Short mmCIF file of the C-alpha atoms (twelve columns), coordinates in Angstrom:
data_MODEL
# 
_entry.id   MODEL 
# 
loop_
_atom_site.group_PDB 
_atom_site.id 
_atom_site.type_symbol 
_atom_site.label_atom_id 
_atom_site.label_alt_id 
_atom_site.label_comp_id 
_atom_site.label_asym_id 
_atom_site.label_seq_id 
_atom_site.Cartn_x 
_atom_site.Cartn_y 
_atom_site.Cartn_z 
_atom_site.pdbx_PDB_model_num 
ATOM 1   C CA . MET A 1   -17.128 -23.739 -28.237 1 
ATOM 2   C CA . THR A 2   -15.506 -24.799 -31.508 1 
ATOM 3   C CA . THR A 3   -18.537 -26.851 -32.531 1 
ATOM 4   C CA . GLN A 4   -20.879 -23.967 -31.776 1 
ATOM 5   C CA . TYR A 5   -18.692 -21.554 -33.758 1 
ATOM 6   C CA . LEU A 6   -18.742 -23.867 -36.787 1 
ATOM 7   C CA . LEU A 7   -22.521 -24.238 -36.553 1 
ATOM 8   C CA . ASP A 8   -22.886 -20.457 -36.372 1 
ATOM 9   C CA . GLN A 9   -20.792 -20.208 -39.540 1 
ATOM 10  C CA . HIS A 10  -23.211 -22.607 -41.291 1 
ATOM 11  C CA . VAL A 11  -20.791 -25.534 -41.521 1 
ATOM 12  C CA . PRO A 12  -22.918 -28.680 -42.084 1 
ATOM 13  C CA . ALA A 13  -23.186 -30.774 -38.956 1 
ATOM 14  C CA . THR A 14  -22.162 -33.885 -40.926 1 
ATOM 15  C CA . GLU A 15  -18.711 -32.334 -41.418 1 
ATOM 16  C CA . ILE A 16  -18.151 -31.639 -37.732 1 
ATOM 17  C CA . GLY A 17  -16.474 -34.287 -35.568 1 
ATOM 18  C CA . THR A 18  -16.449 -34.102 -31.789 1 
ATOM 19  C CA . PRO A 19  -13.406 -35.728 -30.111 1 
ATOM 20  C CA . GLN A 20  -14.041 -37.589 -26.879 1 
ATOM 21  C CA . SER A 21  -12.216 -36.058 -23.949 1 
ATOM 22  C CA . SER A 22  -10.502 -38.432 -21.532 1 
ATOM 23  C CA . ALA A 23  -11.027 -36.123 -18.562 1 
ATOM 24  C CA . PRO A 24  -13.171 -33.071 -17.818 1 
ATOM 25  C CA . ARG A 25  -11.435 -29.803 -18.545 1 
ATOM 26  C CA . GLU A 26  -10.820 -27.534 -15.604 1 
ATOM 27  C CA . PRO A 27  -12.294 -24.064 -16.198 1 
ATOM 28  C CA . SER A 28  -9.817  -21.294 -16.809 1 
ATOM 29  C CA . ARG A 29  -9.628  -18.522 -14.247 1 
ATOM 30  C CA . SER A 30  -10.101 -16.008 -17.040 1 
ATOM 31  C CA . GLU A 31  -13.513 -17.477 -17.981 1 
ATOM 32  C CA . PRO A 32  -16.584 -15.687 -16.611 1 
ATOM 33  C CA . ALA A 33  -18.268 -17.457 -13.711 1 
ATOM 34  C CA . GLY A 34  -21.839 -16.850 -14.933 1 
ATOM 35  C CA . PRO A 35  -23.667 -16.757 -18.276 1 
ATOM 36  C CA . THR A 36  -22.892 -13.977 -20.723 1 
ATOM 37  C CA . ARG A 37  -25.413 -12.096 -22.830 1 
ATOM 38  C CA . LEU A 38  -24.755 -14.545 -25.679 1 
ATOM 39  C CA . ASP A 39  -25.643 -17.528 -23.482 1 
ATOM 40  C CA . LEU A 40  -29.194 -17.566 -24.780 1 
ATOM 41  C CA . GLY A 41  -31.683 -20.358 -24.321 1 
ATOM 42  C CA . PRO A 42  -35.235 -21.107 -23.261 1 
ATOM 43  C CA . ALA A 43  -36.460 -19.643 -19.995 1 
ATOM 44  C CA . ARG A 44  -38.639 -22.757 -19.569 1 
ATOM 45  C CA . PRO A 45  -39.009 -26.092 -21.434 1 
ATOM 46  C CA . THR A 46  -39.759 -25.203 -25.043 1 
ATOM 47  C CA . ARG A 47  -40.564 -27.429 -28.004 1 
ATOM 48  C CA . LEU A 48  -39.789 -26.112 -31.472 1 
ATOM 49  C CA . LEU A 49  -40.936 -27.441 -34.850 1 
ATOM 50  C CA . LEU A 50  -38.353 -26.849 -37.597 1 
ATOM 51  C CA . VAL A 51  -39.584 -27.258 -41.196 1 
ATOM 52  C CA . GLU A 52  -36.617 -27.135 -43.608 1 
ATOM 53  C CA . ASP A 53  -35.934 -29.164 -46.777 1 
ATOM 54  C CA . ASP A 54  -32.117 -28.709 -46.835 1 
ATOM 55  C CA . ASP A 55  -30.807 -31.662 -44.824 1 
ATOM 56  C CA . ALA A 56  -27.510 -29.974 -43.907 1 
ATOM 57  C CA . ILE A 57  -29.187 -26.800 -42.634 1 
ATOM 58  C CA . LEU A 58  -31.879 -28.831 -40.890 1 
ATOM 59  C CA . GLU A 59  -29.348 -30.928 -38.963 1 
ATOM 60  C CA . ALA A 60  -27.096 -27.973 -38.112 1 
ATOM 61  C CA . LEU A 61  -30.022 -25.951 -36.747 1 
ATOM 62  C CA . ARG A 62  -31.454 -28.939 -34.903 1 
ATOM 63  C CA . LEU A 63  -28.166 -29.660 -33.148 1 
ATOM 64  C CA . GLY A 64  -27.492 -25.994 -32.404 1 
ATOM 65  C CA . LEU A 65  -30.924 -25.421 -30.877 1 
ATOM 66  C CA . MET A 66  -30.793 -28.641 -28.882 1 
ATOM 67  C CA . ARG A 67  -27.414 -27.628 -27.452 1 
ATOM 68  C CA . ARG A 68  -29.077 -24.461 -26.172 1 
ATOM 69  C CA . GLY A 69  -31.755 -26.443 -24.343 1 
ATOM 70  C CA . TYR A 70  -34.645 -26.638 -26.827 1 
ATOM 71  C CA . THR A 71  -36.549 -29.769 -27.803 1 
ATOM 72  C CA . VAL A 72  -36.602 -29.786 -31.604 1 
ATOM 73  C CA . LEU A 73  -38.989 -31.610 -33.952 1 
ATOM 74  C CA . ALA A 74  -37.681 -31.610 -37.533 1 
ATOM 75  C CA . GLU A 75  -39.582 -32.095 -40.802 1 
ATOM 76  C CA . GLY A 76  -38.477 -31.766 -44.414 1 
ATOM 77  C CA . THR A 77  -41.752 -31.025 -46.234 1 
ATOM 78  C CA . GLY A 78  -44.700 -28.705 -45.771 1 
ATOM 79  C CA . ARG A 79  -47.282 -31.458 -45.375 1 
ATOM 80  C CA . ALA A 80  -45.140 -33.285 -42.809 1 
ATOM 81  C CA . GLY A 81  -44.701 -29.992 -40.975 1 
ATOM 82  C CA . LEU A 82  -48.460 -29.423 -40.869 1 
ATOM 83  C CA . ARG A 83  -49.020 -32.935 -39.551 1 
ATOM 84  C CA . SER A 84  -46.460 -32.435 -36.766 1 
ATOM 85  C CA . ALA A 85  -47.910 -29.028 -35.891 1 
ATOM 86  C CA . TYR A 86  -51.402 -30.534 -35.574 1 
ATOM 87  C CA . LEU A 87  -50.349 -33.586 -33.550 1 
ATOM 88  C CA . GLN A 88  -47.277 -32.511 -31.558 1 
ATOM 89  C CA . ARG A 89  -48.458 -28.999 -30.549 1 
ATOM 90  C CA . PRO A 90  -45.056 -27.221 -30.534 1 
ATOM 91  C CA . ASP A 91  -44.507 -23.950 -28.680 1 
ATOM 92  C CA . LEU A 92  -43.161 -22.281 -31.855 1 
ATOM 93  C CA . VAL A 93  -42.681 -23.134 -35.552 1 
ATOM 94  C CA . LEU A 94  -39.572 -22.209 -37.562 1 
ATOM 95  C CA . LEU A 95  -40.624 -22.428 -41.206 1 
ATOM 96  C CA . ASP A 96  -38.759 -22.237 -44.511 1 
ATOM 97  C CA . VAL A 97  -40.569 -20.724 -47.499 1 
ATOM 98  C CA . MET A 98  -39.155 -22.831 -50.340 1 
ATOM 99  C CA . LEU A 99  -40.349 -26.370 -49.619 1 
ATOM 100 C CA . PRO A 100 -40.630 -29.232 -52.125 1 
ATOM 101 C CA . ASP A 101 -44.396 -29.822 -51.923 1 
ATOM 102 C CA . ILE A 102 -46.290 -26.731 -50.718 1 
ATOM 103 C CA . ASP A 103 -44.536 -23.464 -49.937 1 
ATOM 104 C CA . GLY A 104 -44.186 -22.085 -46.439 1 
ATOM 105 C CA . TYR A 105 -46.761 -19.344 -47.036 1 
ATOM 106 C CA . GLU A 106 -49.449 -21.921 -47.777 1 
ATOM 107 C CA . VAL A 107 -48.334 -24.068 -44.840 1 
ATOM 108 C CA . LEU A 108 -48.825 -21.152 -42.469 1 
ATOM 109 C CA . ARG A 109 -52.157 -20.134 -43.999 1 
ATOM 110 C CA . ARG A 110 -53.489 -23.652 -43.407 1 
ATOM 111 C CA . LEU A 111 -52.024 -23.775 -39.914 1 
ATOM 112 C CA . ARG A 112 -53.655 -20.468 -38.996 1 
ATOM 113 C CA . THR A 113 -57.117 -21.907 -39.677 1 
ATOM 114 C CA . VAL A 114 -56.741 -24.218 -36.668 1 
ATOM 115 C CA . SER A 115 -53.941 -22.818 -34.502 1 
ATOM 116 C CA . ASP A 116 -52.437 -19.571 -33.256 1 
ATOM 117 C CA . VAL A 117 -49.036 -21.148 -32.482 1 
ATOM 118 C CA . PRO A 118 -46.174 -18.614 -32.832 1 
ATOM 119 C CA . ALA A 119 -44.416 -18.946 -36.196 1 
ATOM 120 C CA . ILE A 120 -41.223 -17.470 -37.652 1 
ATOM 121 C CA . PHE A 121 -40.155 -17.687 -41.292 1 
ATOM 122 C CA . LEU A 122 -36.480 -18.640 -41.693 1 
ATOM 123 C CA . THR A 123 -35.664 -18.351 -45.389 1 
ATOM 124 C CA . ALA A 124 -33.144 -17.205 -47.970 1 
ATOM 125 C CA . ARG A 125 -35.770 -15.118 -49.785 1 
ATOM 126 C CA . ASN A 126 -34.865 -11.553 -48.863 1 
ATOM 127 C CA . ASP A 127 -37.106 -9.511  -51.151 1 
ATOM 128 C CA . THR A 128 -39.293 -6.941  -49.391 1 
ATOM 129 C CA . ALA A 129 -42.379 -8.330  -51.119 1 
ATOM 130 C CA . ASP A 130 -41.589 -11.808 -49.722 1 
ATOM 131 C CA . THR A 131 -41.302 -10.376 -46.211 1 
ATOM 132 C CA . VAL A 132 -44.648 -8.610  -46.545 1 
ATOM 133 C CA . VAL A 133 -46.362 -11.764 -47.849 1 
ATOM 134 C CA . GLY A 134 -44.836 -13.784 -45.022 1 
ATOM 135 C CA . LEU A 135 -46.041 -11.426 -42.321 1 
ATOM 136 C CA . GLU A 136 -49.491 -11.139 -43.912 1 
ATOM 137 C CA . SER A 137 -49.697 -14.945 -43.903 1 
ATOM 138 C CA . GLY A 138 -49.657 -14.818 -40.114 1 
ATOM 139 C CA . ALA A 139 -45.949 -15.023 -39.240 1 
ATOM 140 C CA . ASP A 140 -44.696 -13.353 -36.065 1 
ATOM 141 C CA . ASP A 141 -41.241 -12.650 -37.514 1 
ATOM 142 C CA . TYR A 142 -39.230 -13.065 -40.733 1 
ATOM 143 C CA . ILE A 143 -35.527 -14.004 -40.618 1 
ATOM 144 C CA . VAL A 144 -33.357 -14.006 -43.738 1 
ATOM 145 C CA . LYS A 145 -30.623 -16.649 -44.090 1 
ATOM 146 C CA . PRO A 146 -27.706 -16.748 -43.631 1 
ATOM 147 C CA . CYS A 147 -27.840 -15.584 -40.025 1 
ATOM 148 C CA . HIS A 148 -26.226 -16.461 -36.700 1 
ATOM 149 C CA . LEU A 149 -27.779 -18.966 -34.351 1 
ATOM 150 C CA . ILE A 150 -27.744 -16.428 -31.515 1 
ATOM 151 C CA . GLU A 151 -29.944 -14.102 -33.603 1 
ATOM 152 C CA . ILE A 152 -32.441 -16.910 -34.277 1 
ATOM 153 C CA . ILE A 153 -32.597 -17.739 -30.570 1 
ATOM 154 C CA . ALA A 154 -33.006 -14.085 -29.597 1 
ATOM 155 C CA . ARG A 155 -35.940 -13.716 -31.997 1 
ATOM 156 C CA . ILE A 156 -37.497 -16.988 -30.800 1 
ATOM 157 C CA . GLU A 157 -37.356 -15.834 -27.195 1 
ATOM 158 C CA . ARG A 158 -38.734 -12.394 -28.080 1 
ATOM 159 C CA . VAL A 159 -41.768 -13.900 -29.849 1 
ATOM 160 C CA . LEU A 160 -42.368 -16.427 -27.047 1 
ATOM 161 C CA . HIS A 161 -42.060 -13.706 -24.411 1 
ATOM 162 C CA . ARG A 162 -44.735 -11.664 -26.186 1 
ATOM 163 C CA . TYR A 163 -47.095 -14.648 -26.407 1 
ATOM 164 C CA . ARG A 164 -46.532 -15.685 -22.808 1 
ATOM 165 C CA . ALA A 165 -47.060 -12.155 -21.562 1 
ATOM 166 C CA . ALA A 166 -50.408 -12.114 -23.382 1 
ATOM 167 C CA . GLU A 167 -51.302 -15.442 -21.760 1 
ATOM 168 C CA . ARG A 168 -50.562 -14.029 -18.312 1 
ATOM 169 C CA . GLN A 169 -52.966 -11.160 -19.017 1 
ATOM 170 C CA . HIS A 170 -55.676 -13.562 -20.209 1 
ATOM 171 C CA . ASP A 171 -59.053 -12.865 -18.666 1 
ATOM 172 C CA . ASP A 172 -60.228 -15.744 -16.476 1 
ATOM 173 C CA . VAL A 173 -63.869 -15.080 -17.399 1 
ATOM 174 C CA . TYR A 174 -65.163 -15.861 -20.894 1 
ATOM 175 C CA . ASP A 175 -68.522 -14.495 -22.022 1 
ATOM 176 C CA . ASP A 176 -69.871 -14.535 -25.583 1 
ATOM 177 C CA . GLY A 177 -73.373 -13.409 -24.652 1 
ATOM 178 C CA . LEU A 178 -74.733 -16.924 -24.170 1 
ATOM 179 C CA . VAL A 179 -71.932 -18.974 -22.623 1 
ATOM 180 C CA . ARG A 180 -70.096 -17.657 -19.571 1 
ATOM 181 C CA . LEU A 181 -67.124 -19.551 -18.071 1 
ATOM 182 C CA . ASP A 182 -65.109 -18.764 -14.958 1 
ATOM 183 C CA . SER A 183 -61.827 -20.672 -15.253 1 
ATOM 184 C CA . GLN A 184 -60.784 -19.905 -11.684 1 
ATOM 185 C CA . GLN A 185 -63.957 -21.266 -10.100 1 
ATOM 186 C CA . HIS A 186 -64.698 -23.875 -12.798 1 
ATOM 187 C CA . GLN A 187 -68.252 -22.576 -13.068 1 
ATOM 188 C CA . ALA A 188 -70.321 -22.339 -16.233 1 
ATOM 189 C CA . TRP A 189 -73.540 -20.561 -17.215 1 
ATOM 190 C CA . ALA A 190 -75.686 -20.831 -20.342 1 
ATOM 191 C CA . ALA A 191 -77.967 -17.862 -21.092 1 
ATOM 192 C CA . GLY A 192 -77.604 -16.755 -17.471 1 
ATOM 193 C CA . SER A 193 -78.535 -20.123 -15.917 1 
ATOM 194 C CA . PRO A 194 -75.975 -22.319 -14.122 1 
ATOM 195 C CA . LEU A 195 -74.674 -25.192 -16.266 1 
ATOM 196 C CA . PRO A 196 -73.552 -28.133 -14.094 1 
ATOM 197 C CA . LEU A 197 -70.377 -29.647 -15.559 1 
ATOM 198 C CA . SER A 198 -67.769 -32.086 -14.328 1 
ATOM 199 C CA . THR A 199 -64.166 -30.876 -14.168 1 
ATOM 200 C CA . THR A 200 -63.312 -32.703 -17.388 1 
ATOM 201 C CA . GLU A 201 -66.394 -31.405 -19.200 1 
ATOM 202 C CA . PHE A 202 -65.595 -27.863 -18.085 1 
ATOM 203 C CA . ARG A 203 -62.006 -28.079 -19.311 1 
ATOM 204 C CA . VAL A 204 -63.007 -29.404 -22.734 1 
ATOM 205 C CA . LEU A 205 -65.769 -26.800 -23.169 1 
ATOM 206 C CA . ASP A 206 -63.403 -24.050 -21.967 1 
ATOM 207 C CA . ARG A 207 -60.854 -25.053 -24.607 1 
ATOM 208 C CA . LEU A 208 -63.488 -25.089 -27.349 1 
ATOM 209 C CA . VAL A 209 -65.209 -21.781 -26.598 1 
ATOM 210 C CA . ARG A 210 -61.996 -19.820 -25.989 1 
ATOM 211 C CA . HIS A 211 -60.915 -20.851 -29.504 1 
ATOM 212 C CA . ALA A 212 -64.319 -20.385 -31.116 1 
ATOM 213 C CA . GLY A 213 -64.299 -21.094 -34.850 1 
ATOM 214 C CA . LEU A 214 -60.966 -22.953 -34.742 1 
ATOM 215 C CA . VAL A 215 -60.789 -26.731 -34.979 1 
ATOM 216 C CA . GLN A 216 -59.392 -28.357 -31.831 1 
ATOM 217 C CA . HIS A 217 -57.639 -31.658 -32.539 1 
ATOM 218 C CA . PHE A 218 -58.470 -34.770 -30.510 1 
ATOM 219 C CA . ALA A 219 -55.013 -34.677 -28.930 1 
ATOM 220 C CA . THR A 220 -55.426 -31.017 -27.933 1 
ATOM 221 C CA . LEU A 221 -58.761 -31.713 -26.268 1 
ATOM 222 C CA . LEU A 222 -57.327 -34.734 -24.463 1 
ATOM 223 C CA . GLU A 223 -54.505 -32.625 -23.072 1 
ATOM 224 C CA . ALA A 224 -56.972 -29.911 -22.016 1 
ATOM 225 C CA . GLY A 225 -59.396 -32.291 -20.321 1 
ATOM 226 C CA . TRP A 226 -57.117 -34.899 -18.809 1 
ATOM 227 C CA . ASP A 227 -53.593 -33.365 -18.880 1 
ATOM 228 C CA . ALA A 228 -52.514 -36.415 -20.832 1 
ATOM 229 C CA . LEU A 229 -50.995 -37.345 -24.170 1 
ATOM 230 C CA . ALA A 230 -53.079 -39.247 -26.699 1 
ATOM 231 C CA . PRO A 231 -53.523 -42.974 -25.915 1 
ATOM 232 C CA . ALA A 232 -55.065 -45.409 -28.353 1 
ATOM 233 C CA . ALA A 233 -58.580 -44.824 -26.977 1 
ATOM 234 C CA . ALA A 234 -58.315 -41.005 -26.910 1 
ATOM 235 C CA . ARG A 235 -60.989 -40.399 -29.539 1 
ATOM 236 C CA . ASP A 236 -63.573 -42.595 -27.796 1 
ATOM 237 C CA . ARG A 237 -62.928 -40.803 -24.502 1 
ATOM 238 C CA . ILE A 238 -63.354 -37.380 -26.107 1 
ATOM 239 C CA . LYS A 239 -66.431 -38.412 -28.119 1 
ATOM 240 C CA . PHE A 240 -68.104 -39.594 -24.919 1 
ATOM 241 C CA . THR A 241 -67.344 -36.285 -23.167 1 
ATOM 242 C CA . ILE A 242 -68.571 -34.266 -26.171 1 
ATOM 243 C CA . SER A 243 -71.773 -36.323 -26.209 1 
ATOM 244 C CA . ARG A 244 -72.421 -35.443 -22.545 1 
ATOM 245 C CA . LEU A 245 -71.681 -31.763 -23.209 1 
ATOM 246 C CA . ARG A 246 -74.082 -31.690 -26.147 1 
ATOM 247 C CA . SER A 247 -76.802 -33.313 -24.039 1 
ATOM 248 C CA . LYS A 248 -76.416 -30.662 -21.344 1 
ATOM 249 C CA . LEU A 249 -76.318 -27.813 -23.858 1 
ATOM 250 C CA . ASP A 250 -79.395 -29.130 -25.687 1 
ATOM 251 C CA . GLY A 251 -81.556 -28.008 -22.792 1 
ATOM 252 C CA . THR A 252 -80.318 -24.407 -23.117 1 
ATOM 253 C CA . PRO A 253 -80.547 -21.666 -25.778 1 
ATOM 254 C CA . VAL A 254 -76.932 -22.496 -26.714 1 
ATOM 255 C CA . GLY A 255 -77.862 -25.904 -28.135 1 
ATOM 256 C CA . GLY A 256 -75.714 -28.985 -28.575 1 
ATOM 257 C CA . GLU A 257 -75.218 -28.191 -32.261 1 
ATOM 258 C CA . SER A 258 -72.885 -25.341 -31.255 1 
ATOM 259 C CA . ILE A 259 -70.187 -28.013 -30.854 1 
ATOM 260 C CA . VAL A 260 -69.424 -29.012 -34.438 1 
ATOM 261 C CA . SER A 261 -67.726 -32.290 -35.339 1 
ATOM 262 C CA . VAL A 262 -64.869 -32.117 -37.869 1 
ATOM 263 C CA . ARG A 263 -64.562 -35.663 -39.122 1 
ATOM 264 C CA . GLY A 264 -61.226 -37.312 -38.446 1 
ATOM 265 C CA . ILE A 265 -59.717 -34.207 -36.803 1 
ATOM 266 C CA . GLY A 266 -61.658 -33.018 -33.760 1 
ATOM 267 C CA . TYR A 267 -64.312 -30.449 -32.825 1 
ATOM 268 C CA . LEU A 268 -64.940 -26.729 -32.912 1 
ATOM 269 C CA . TYR A 269 -67.285 -24.404 -31.060 1 
ATOM 270 C CA . ARG A 270 -69.448 -22.129 -33.144 1 
ATOM 271 C CA . SER A 271 -71.312 -19.555 -31.101 1 
ATOM 272 C CA . PRO A 272 -75.048 -19.386 -31.871 1 
ATOM 273 C CA . THR A 273 -74.627 -15.602 -32.093 1 
ATOM 274 C CA . THR A 274 -72.409 -16.012 -35.183 1 
ATOM 275 C CA . PRO A 275 -74.353 -15.419 -38.416 1 
ATOM 276 C CA . PRO A 276 -74.959 -18.711 -40.283 1 
ATOM 277 C CA . LEU A 277 -73.212 -19.436 -43.561 1 
ATOM 278 C CA . PRO A 278 -75.398 -18.991 -46.638 1 
ATOM 279 C CA . ALA A 279 -77.004 -22.221 -47.797 1 
ATOM 280 C CA . PRO A 280 -75.687 -23.573 -51.108 1 
ATOM 281 C CA . ARG A 281 -77.971 -22.905 -54.073 1 
ATOM 282 C CA . ARG A 282 -79.761 -26.029 -55.184 1 
ATOM 283 C CA . THR A 283 -79.779 -26.935 -58.821 1 
ATOM 284 C CA . SER A 284 -81.709 -29.646 -60.548 1 
ATOM 285 C CA . THR A 285 -79.721 -32.752 -61.399 1 
ATOM 286 C CA . PRO A 286 -80.174 -34.023 -64.943 1 
ATOM 287 C CA . ALA A 287 -81.266 -37.590 -65.452 1 
ATOM 288 C CA . GLY A 288 -78.836 -40.354 -66.380 1 
ATOM 289 C CA . TYR A 289 -75.124 -40.132 -65.717 1 
ATOM 290 C CA . GLY A 290 -74.694 -36.435 -66.480 1 
ATOM 291 C CA . HIS A 291 -73.569 -35.335 -62.996 1 
ATOM 292 C CA . ALA A 292 -69.995 -34.325 -63.760 1 
ATOM 293 C CA . HIS A 293 -71.069 -30.723 -63.078 1 
ATOM 294 C CA . THR A 294 -71.316 -31.554 -59.368 1 
ATOM 295 C CA . LEU A 295 -67.652 -32.574 -59.049 1 
# 
């Protein structure tokens, strides 16, 4: 209780010592038998990504959240945070704004191009304009430091509850006009004709089309198709499955080119009904070495 109180008062974790007890303490009769309203924690296993450049705050928050039952990944820079978000697939991101390399707003903008993971800004910047920019960047909440750990946990659980409720209401049938997927029956159709797929092929295609336009990392596709974490040969396994999917889609109006390769990262699904991007204007290249204009 003392340790938790000190953490809530923002005492750095490095200044807190925990004495070893020689025997377990018997509970007092005056203590409540069950959890109180302040006994907050995850309703189910939850992995958080904490991106914070202040080492003392980072360690205090990490320890406090872990004591409440969360698994916490901690990073001290924006680029390291992005890398962990891409590879570790946390359930929620707690993100500082003032980071040493790229600020939290830019981190979240980049993250939103490939992921809809819940994100909360946790920052000392308390100007209204900062809050507006943070929310417009794609954040689900904005918390101003200093604040109590119980408030952070309450806001985490509120955001996760909203996301999980939306997941429970998710329609089992996907239909973009050309591709139709029934996740309950594991059946697929392309332009109204049945598309025979293996279970693994169905799962990978289902992940791609339900996140159309967003890059799906190799590790994400491996988890979707095989319920497994990324082994050394993960990319070869996924490339082989994507090759089979493209071959099957090539014989339909959808076309295999609807699954787009993003070199070194993964794949994305681009519906053929989406208008194509305008082609770049071609310009003549002068002779000799005068091609600096193309850089």
